[in-house]
Amino acid sequence: MIHAGVIAVQGDVSEHARAIERAAAAHDEEATVHEIRQAGVVPDCDVLLMPGGESTTISRLLQQEGIAPEVQAHVAAGKPVLATCAGLIVASHDAKDDRVETLDLVDVTVDRNAFGRQVDSFEAPVDVTGLDDPFPAVFIRAPLIDEVGEGVEVLAEWDGRPVAVRDGPVVGTSFHPELTDDVRLHRLTFFTDLVAEAAD
Ligand code: GLN
């Protein structure tokens, strides 16, 4: 049984809840989903999902509710996180916006709404390291990852720009994997070790 926490202070929560349940099922596991709106739940979670939404609101509520340090402790303990879109903005080192208090879980700098000013939302197939076929990436007022730290692996690019990265146990995407039926990114984030073990 995997205890999966979905940050639920704001944003697309139910989609991630369904995706982690389906990803777990694909690995003969069962996921119990905990919606996180207050402190005290994250320490009981094995994996965390940080959904898209509005990064200014999400970061303010995470600080206000005392959830932010718990998420940082989760990552410091080496436990996995999937942070998507606004979730990635909040998880980044710097979002270059004073209204977003970033958690510094992923050593990248992001530019909020960088794609969005030209193109509000679009879907594009992107090649992701570790996946055999392109992933149908849905971008909605997506952040641009513009600086990538040394320890960060770029997992996918679109138009020459990083759109999916891994920094230790944290995977961050500019796009919304939870808005498609494709749960391969959830599987890649949370079950890579299991996959590797199964292959051994
Ligand atoms: N542009 C939004 C923000 O800055 C993120 C959009 C999204 O999560 N789809 O928070």
mmCIF file of C-alpha atoms and ligand atoms in Angstrom:
data_model
loop_
_atom_site.group_PDB
_atom_site.id
_atom_site.type_symbol
_atom_site.label_atom_id
_atom_site.label_comp_id
_atom_site.label_asym_id
_atom_site.label_seq_id
_atom_site.Cartn_x
_atom_site.Cartn_y
_atom_site.Cartn_z
ATOM 1 C CA MET A 1 0.000 0.000 0.000
ATOM 2 C CA ILE A 2 1.374 3.368 -1.077
ATOM 3 C CA HIS A 3 0.288 6.508 0.753
ATOM 4 C CA ALA A 4 0.139 9.275 -1.845
ATOM 5 C CA GLY A 5 -0.380 12.882 -0.813
ATOM 6 C CA VAL A 6 -1.855 15.341 -3.280
ATOM 7 C CA ILE A 7 -1.329 18.968 -2.339
ATOM 8 C CA ALA A 8 -4.926 20.156 -2.358
ATOM 9 C CA VAL A 9 -4.802 23.751 -1.164
ATOM 10 C CA GLN A 10 -5.713 24.793 -4.731
ATOM 11 C CA GLY A 11 -5.498 23.361 -8.270
ATOM 12 C CA ASP A 12 -6.221 20.150 -10.193
ATOM 13 C CA VAL A 13 -6.342 17.615 -7.393
ATOM 14 C CA SER A 14 -8.714 14.859 -8.527
ATOM 15 C CA GLU A 15 -6.869 14.287 -11.820
ATOM 16 C CA HIS A 16 -3.613 13.562 -9.965
ATOM 17 C CA ALA A 17 -5.445 11.354 -7.487
ATOM 18 C CA ARG A 18 -6.824 9.224 -10.332
ATOM 19 C CA ALA A 19 -3.464 9.162 -12.132
ATOM 20 C CA ILE A 20 -1.513 7.899 -9.096
ATOM 21 C CA GLU A 21 -4.160 5.234 -8.454
ATOM 22 C CA ARG A 22 -3.889 4.040 -12.055
ATOM 23 C CA ALA A 23 -0.075 4.223 -12.051
ATOM 24 C CA ALA A 24 0.017 2.148 -8.863
ATOM 25 C CA ALA A 25 -2.414 -0.404 -10.316
ATOM 26 C CA ALA A 26 -0.111 -0.804 -13.329
ATOM 27 C CA HIS A 27 2.558 -1.954 -10.852
ATOM 28 C CA ASP A 28 0.195 -4.229 -8.881
ATOM 29 C CA GLU A 29 0.187 -1.757 -6.029
ATOM 30 C CA GLU A 30 -2.649 0.062 -4.342
ATOM 31 C CA ALA A 31 -2.479 3.788 -3.617
ATOM 32 C CA THR A 32 -4.384 5.475 -0.827
ATOM 33 C CA VAL A 33 -4.742 9.156 -1.690
ATOM 34 C CA HIS A 34 -4.580 11.824 1.000
ATOM 35 C CA GLU A 35 -5.650 15.355 0.050
ATOM 36 C CA ILE A 36 -3.339 17.748 1.823
ATOM 37 C CA ARG A 37 -4.890 20.955 3.113
ATOM 38 C CA GLN A 38 -3.230 21.192 6.509
ATOM 39 C CA ALA A 39 -0.002 20.298 8.285
ATOM 40 C CA GLY A 40 0.457 16.844 9.772
ATOM 41 C CA VAL A 41 -0.433 14.660 6.757
ATOM 42 C CA VAL A 42 2.724 14.890 4.608
ATOM 43 C CA PRO A 43 4.880 12.994 7.158
ATOM 44 C CA ASP A 44 2.628 9.936 6.648
ATOM 45 C CA CYS A 45 2.979 10.016 2.838
ATOM 46 C CA ASP A 46 5.363 7.905 0.761
ATOM 47 C CA VAL A 47 4.992 10.048 -2.374
ATOM 48 C CA LEU A 48 3.699 13.555 -3.079
ATOM 49 C CA LEU A 49 2.030 15.265 -6.029
ATOM 50 C CA MET A 50 2.103 19.019 -6.463
ATOM 51 C CA PRO A 51 -0.591 19.938 -9.011
ATOM 52 C CA GLY A 52 -1.008 22.842 -11.368
ATOM 53 C CA GLY A 53 -3.207 25.781 -10.491
ATOM 54 C CA GLU A 54 -2.084 29.237 -9.462
ATOM 55 C CA SER A 55 1.427 29.239 -8.016
ATOM 56 C CA THR A 56 1.006 32.481 -6.024
ATOM 57 C CA THR A 57 -2.018 31.030 -4.197
ATOM 58 C CA ILE A 58 -0.508 27.571 -3.722
ATOM 59 C CA SER A 59 2.762 28.917 -2.279
ATOM 60 C CA ARG A 60 0.961 31.334 0.056
ATOM 61 C CA LEU A 61 -1.290 28.600 1.457
ATOM 62 C CA LEU A 62 1.579 26.097 1.836
ATOM 63 C CA GLN A 63 3.463 28.643 3.953
ATOM 64 C CA GLN A 64 0.394 29.768 5.888
ATOM 65 C CA GLU A 65 -0.679 26.214 6.774
ATOM 66 C CA GLY A 66 2.824 25.066 7.735
ATOM 67 C CA ILE A 67 2.875 22.456 4.952
ATOM 68 C CA ALA A 68 5.945 23.926 3.184
ATOM 69 C CA PRO A 69 8.590 22.685 5.678
ATOM 70 C CA GLU A 70 6.973 19.233 5.692
ATOM 71 C CA VAL A 71 7.301 18.994 1.912
ATOM 72 C CA GLN A 72 10.951 20.067 2.178
ATOM 73 C CA ALA A 73 11.561 17.384 4.830
ATOM 74 C CA HIS A 74 9.881 14.766 2.574
ATOM 75 C CA VAL A 75 12.360 15.551 -0.214
ATOM 76 C CA ALA A 76 15.312 15.750 2.187
ATOM 77 C CA ALA A 77 14.400 12.181 3.212
ATOM 78 C CA GLY A 78 14.715 11.143 -0.467
ATOM 79 C CA LYS A 79 11.003 10.491 -1.020
ATOM 80 C CA PRO A 80 9.581 11.180 -4.505
ATOM 81 C CA VAL A 81 7.532 14.161 -5.666
ATOM 82 C CA LEU A 82 5.886 14.928 -9.019
ATOM 83 C CA ALA A 83 5.422 18.681 -9.449
ATOM 84 C CA THR A 84 3.456 19.834 -12.465
ATOM 85 C CA CYS A 85 3.103 23.323 -13.949
ATOM 86 C CA ALA A 86 2.261 25.660 -11.028
ATOM 87 C CA GLY A 87 3.546 22.841 -8.793
ATOM 88 C CA LEU A 88 6.911 23.067 -10.550
ATOM 89 C CA ILE A 89 6.919 26.858 -10.126
ATOM 90 C CA VAL A 90 6.422 26.414 -6.369
ATOM 91 C CA ALA A 91 9.024 23.608 -6.219
ATOM 92 C CA SER A 92 11.647 25.622 -8.128
ATOM 93 C CA HIS A 93 14.681 27.432 -6.781
ATOM 94 C CA ASP A 94 13.468 30.782 -8.085
ATOM 95 C CA ALA A 95 10.327 31.877 -9.918
ATOM 96 C CA LYS A 96 11.505 35.477 -10.270
ATOM 97 C CA ASP A 97 8.248 36.690 -8.741
ATOM 98 C CA ASP A 98 8.061 37.997 -5.156
ATOM 99 C CA ARG A 99 4.537 36.646 -4.775
ATOM 100 C CA VAL A 100 5.805 33.068 -5.063
ATOM 101 C CA GLU A 101 7.758 31.757 -2.080
ATOM 102 C CA THR A 102 9.529 28.834 -3.733
ATOM 103 C CA LEU A 103 10.432 25.630 -1.863
ATOM 104 C CA ASP A 104 13.782 25.098 -3.626
ATOM 105 C CA LEU A 105 13.179 21.389 -4.216
ATOM 106 C CA VAL A 106 14.327 21.484 -7.854
ATOM 107 C CA ASP A 107 17.403 23.480 -8.792
ATOM 108 C CA VAL A 108 15.844 25.355 -11.704
ATOM 109 C CA THR A 109 14.794 28.916 -12.367
ATOM 110 C CA VAL A 110 11.420 29.317 -14.032
ATOM 111 C CA ASP A 111 9.664 32.052 -15.910
ATOM 112 C CA ARG A 112 5.948 31.988 -14.998
ATOM 113 C CA ASN A 113 3.565 32.122 -17.961
ATOM 114 C CA ALA A 114 6.486 32.330 -20.389
ATOM 115 C CA PHE A 115 4.754 30.230 -23.023
ATOM 116 C CA GLY A 116 1.394 31.674 -22.146
ATOM 117 C CA ARG A 117 2.007 35.176 -23.283
ATOM 118 C CA GLN A 118 2.335 33.936 -26.846
ATOM 119 C CA VAL A 119 0.297 30.735 -26.752
ATOM 120 C CA ASP A 120 -2.257 30.197 -24.014
ATOM 121 C CA SER A 121 -2.500 26.441 -24.207
ATOM 122 C CA PHE A 122 -1.488 23.706 -26.610
ATOM 123 C CA GLU A 123 -0.674 20.020 -26.804
ATOM 124 C CA ALA A 124 2.532 18.615 -28.250
ATOM 125 C CA PRO A 125 4.196 15.201 -28.309
ATOM 126 C CA VAL A 126 7.486 15.329 -26.386
ATOM 127 C CA ASP A 127 10.213 12.724 -26.090
ATOM 128 C CA VAL A 128 10.883 11.877 -22.457
ATOM 129 C CA THR A 129 14.021 10.079 -21.258
ATOM 130 C CA GLY A 130 12.970 6.645 -20.057
ATOM 131 C CA LEU A 131 9.769 6.450 -22.150
ATOM 132 C CA ASP A 132 9.714 4.566 -25.459
ATOM 133 C CA ASP A 133 7.115 6.709 -27.243
ATOM 134 C CA PRO A 134 6.470 10.476 -27.150
ATOM 135 C CA PHE A 135 4.311 11.773 -24.303
ATOM 136 C CA PRO A 136 1.215 13.874 -25.183
ATOM 137 C CA ALA A 137 2.117 17.017 -23.239
ATOM 138 C CA VAL A 138 -0.674 19.478 -22.422
ATOM 139 C CA PHE A 139 0.663 22.990 -21.753
ATOM 140 C CA ILE A 140 -1.636 25.513 -20.036
ATOM 141 C CA ARG A 141 -0.119 28.928 -19.285
ATOM 142 C CA ALA A 142 2.998 26.883 -18.685
ATOM 143 C CA PRO A 143 6.230 28.029 -17.061
ATOM 144 C CA LEU A 144 9.462 28.058 -19.036
ATOM 145 C CA ILE A 145 12.435 26.450 -17.332
ATOM 146 C CA ASP A 146 15.218 28.887 -18.108
ATOM 147 C CA GLU A 147 18.123 27.906 -15.857
ATOM 148 C CA VAL A 148 18.999 24.360 -14.883
ATOM 149 C CA GLY A 149 21.398 23.592 -12.010
ATOM 150 C CA GLU A 150 24.300 21.145 -12.304
ATOM 151 C CA GLY A 151 22.651 18.178 -10.589
ATOM 152 C CA VAL A 152 19.469 18.461 -12.631
ATOM 153 C CA GLU A 153 18.694 15.995 -15.421
ATOM 154 C CA VAL A 154 16.645 17.360 -18.321
ATOM 155 C CA LEU A 155 14.128 14.623 -19.156
ATOM 156 C CA ALA A 156 12.319 16.387 -22.010
ATOM 157 C CA GLU A 157 12.569 19.429 -24.223
ATOM 158 C CA TRP A 158 10.080 21.198 -26.416
ATOM 159 C CA ASP A 159 11.321 23.638 -29.038
ATOM 160 C CA GLY A 160 14.820 23.436 -27.528
ATOM 161 C CA ARG A 161 13.616 24.334 -24.010
ATOM 162 C CA PRO A 162 13.546 22.007 -21.001
ATOM 163 C CA VAL A 163 9.965 21.057 -20.091
ATOM 164 C CA ALA A 164 10.599 18.086 -17.777
ATOM 165 C CA VAL A 165 13.446 17.742 -15.277
ATOM 166 C CA ARG A 166 14.551 15.459 -12.471
ATOM 167 C CA ASP A 167 16.461 16.666 -9.419
ATOM 168 C CA GLY A 168 17.040 13.655 -7.175
ATOM 169 C CA PRO A 169 13.645 12.340 -6.047
ATOM 170 C CA VAL A 170 11.717 15.247 -7.593
ATOM 171 C CA VAL A 171 10.362 15.268 -11.155
ATOM 172 C CA GLY A 172 9.010 18.584 -12.435
ATOM 173 C CA THR A 173 7.092 19.207 -15.637
ATOM 174 C CA SER A 174 5.992 22.428 -17.328
ATOM 175 C CA PHE A 175 3.026 20.516 -18.703
ATOM 176 C CA HIS A 176 0.111 18.579 -17.171
ATOM 177 C CA PRO A 177 0.567 14.780 -17.375
ATOM 178 C CA GLU A 178 -2.505 14.346 -15.142
ATOM 179 C CA LEU A 179 -4.788 15.807 -17.824
ATOM 180 C CA THR A 180 -4.240 12.899 -20.211
ATOM 181 C CA ASP A 181 -5.028 9.207 -19.774
ATOM 182 C CA ASP A 182 -1.295 8.549 -20.031
ATOM 183 C CA VAL A 183 0.140 7.753 -16.588
ATOM 184 C CA ARG A 184 3.695 6.982 -17.744
ATOM 185 C CA LEU A 185 5.144 10.087 -16.087
ATOM 186 C CA HIS A 186 3.537 9.151 -12.781
ATOM 187 C CA ARG A 187 4.954 5.647 -13.235
ATOM 188 C CA LEU A 188 8.385 7.039 -14.138
ATOM 189 C CA THR A 189 8.445 9.290 -11.074
ATOM 190 C CA PHE A 190 7.139 6.864 -8.505
ATOM 191 C CA PHE A 191 7.881 3.365 -9.773
ATOM 192 C CA THR A 192 11.238 3.625 -11.562
ATOM 193 C CA ASP A 193 12.985 1.654 -8.821
ATOM 194 C CA LEU A 194 10.290 -0.984 -8.948
ATOM 195 C CA VAL A 195 10.674 -1.188 -12.722
ATOM 196 C CA ALA A 196 14.451 -1.467 -12.359
ATOM 197 C CA GLU A 197 14.076 -4.159 -9.677
ATOM 198 C CA ALA A 198 11.629 -6.105 -11.805
ATOM 199 C CA ALA A 199 14.091 -5.998 -14.706
ATOM 200 C CA ASP A 200 16.973 -7.322 -12.573
HETATM 201 N N1 GLN B 1 0.629 30.152 -14.916
HETATM 202 C C1 GLN B 1 0.230 29.523 -13.703
HETATM 203 C C2 GLN B 1 1.017 30.059 -12.508
HETATM 204 O O1 GLN B 1 1.859 30.859 -12.673
HETATM 205 C C3 GLN B 1 0.430 28.025 -13.816
HETATM 206 C C4 GLN B 1 -0.571 27.467 -14.777
HETATM 207 C C5 GLN B 1 -0.910 26.052 -14.535
HETATM 208 O O2 GLN B 1 -0.599 25.432 -13.512
HETATM 209 N N2 GLN B 1 -1.593 25.501 -15.501
HETATM 210 O O3 GLN B 1 0.775 29.664 -11.399
#
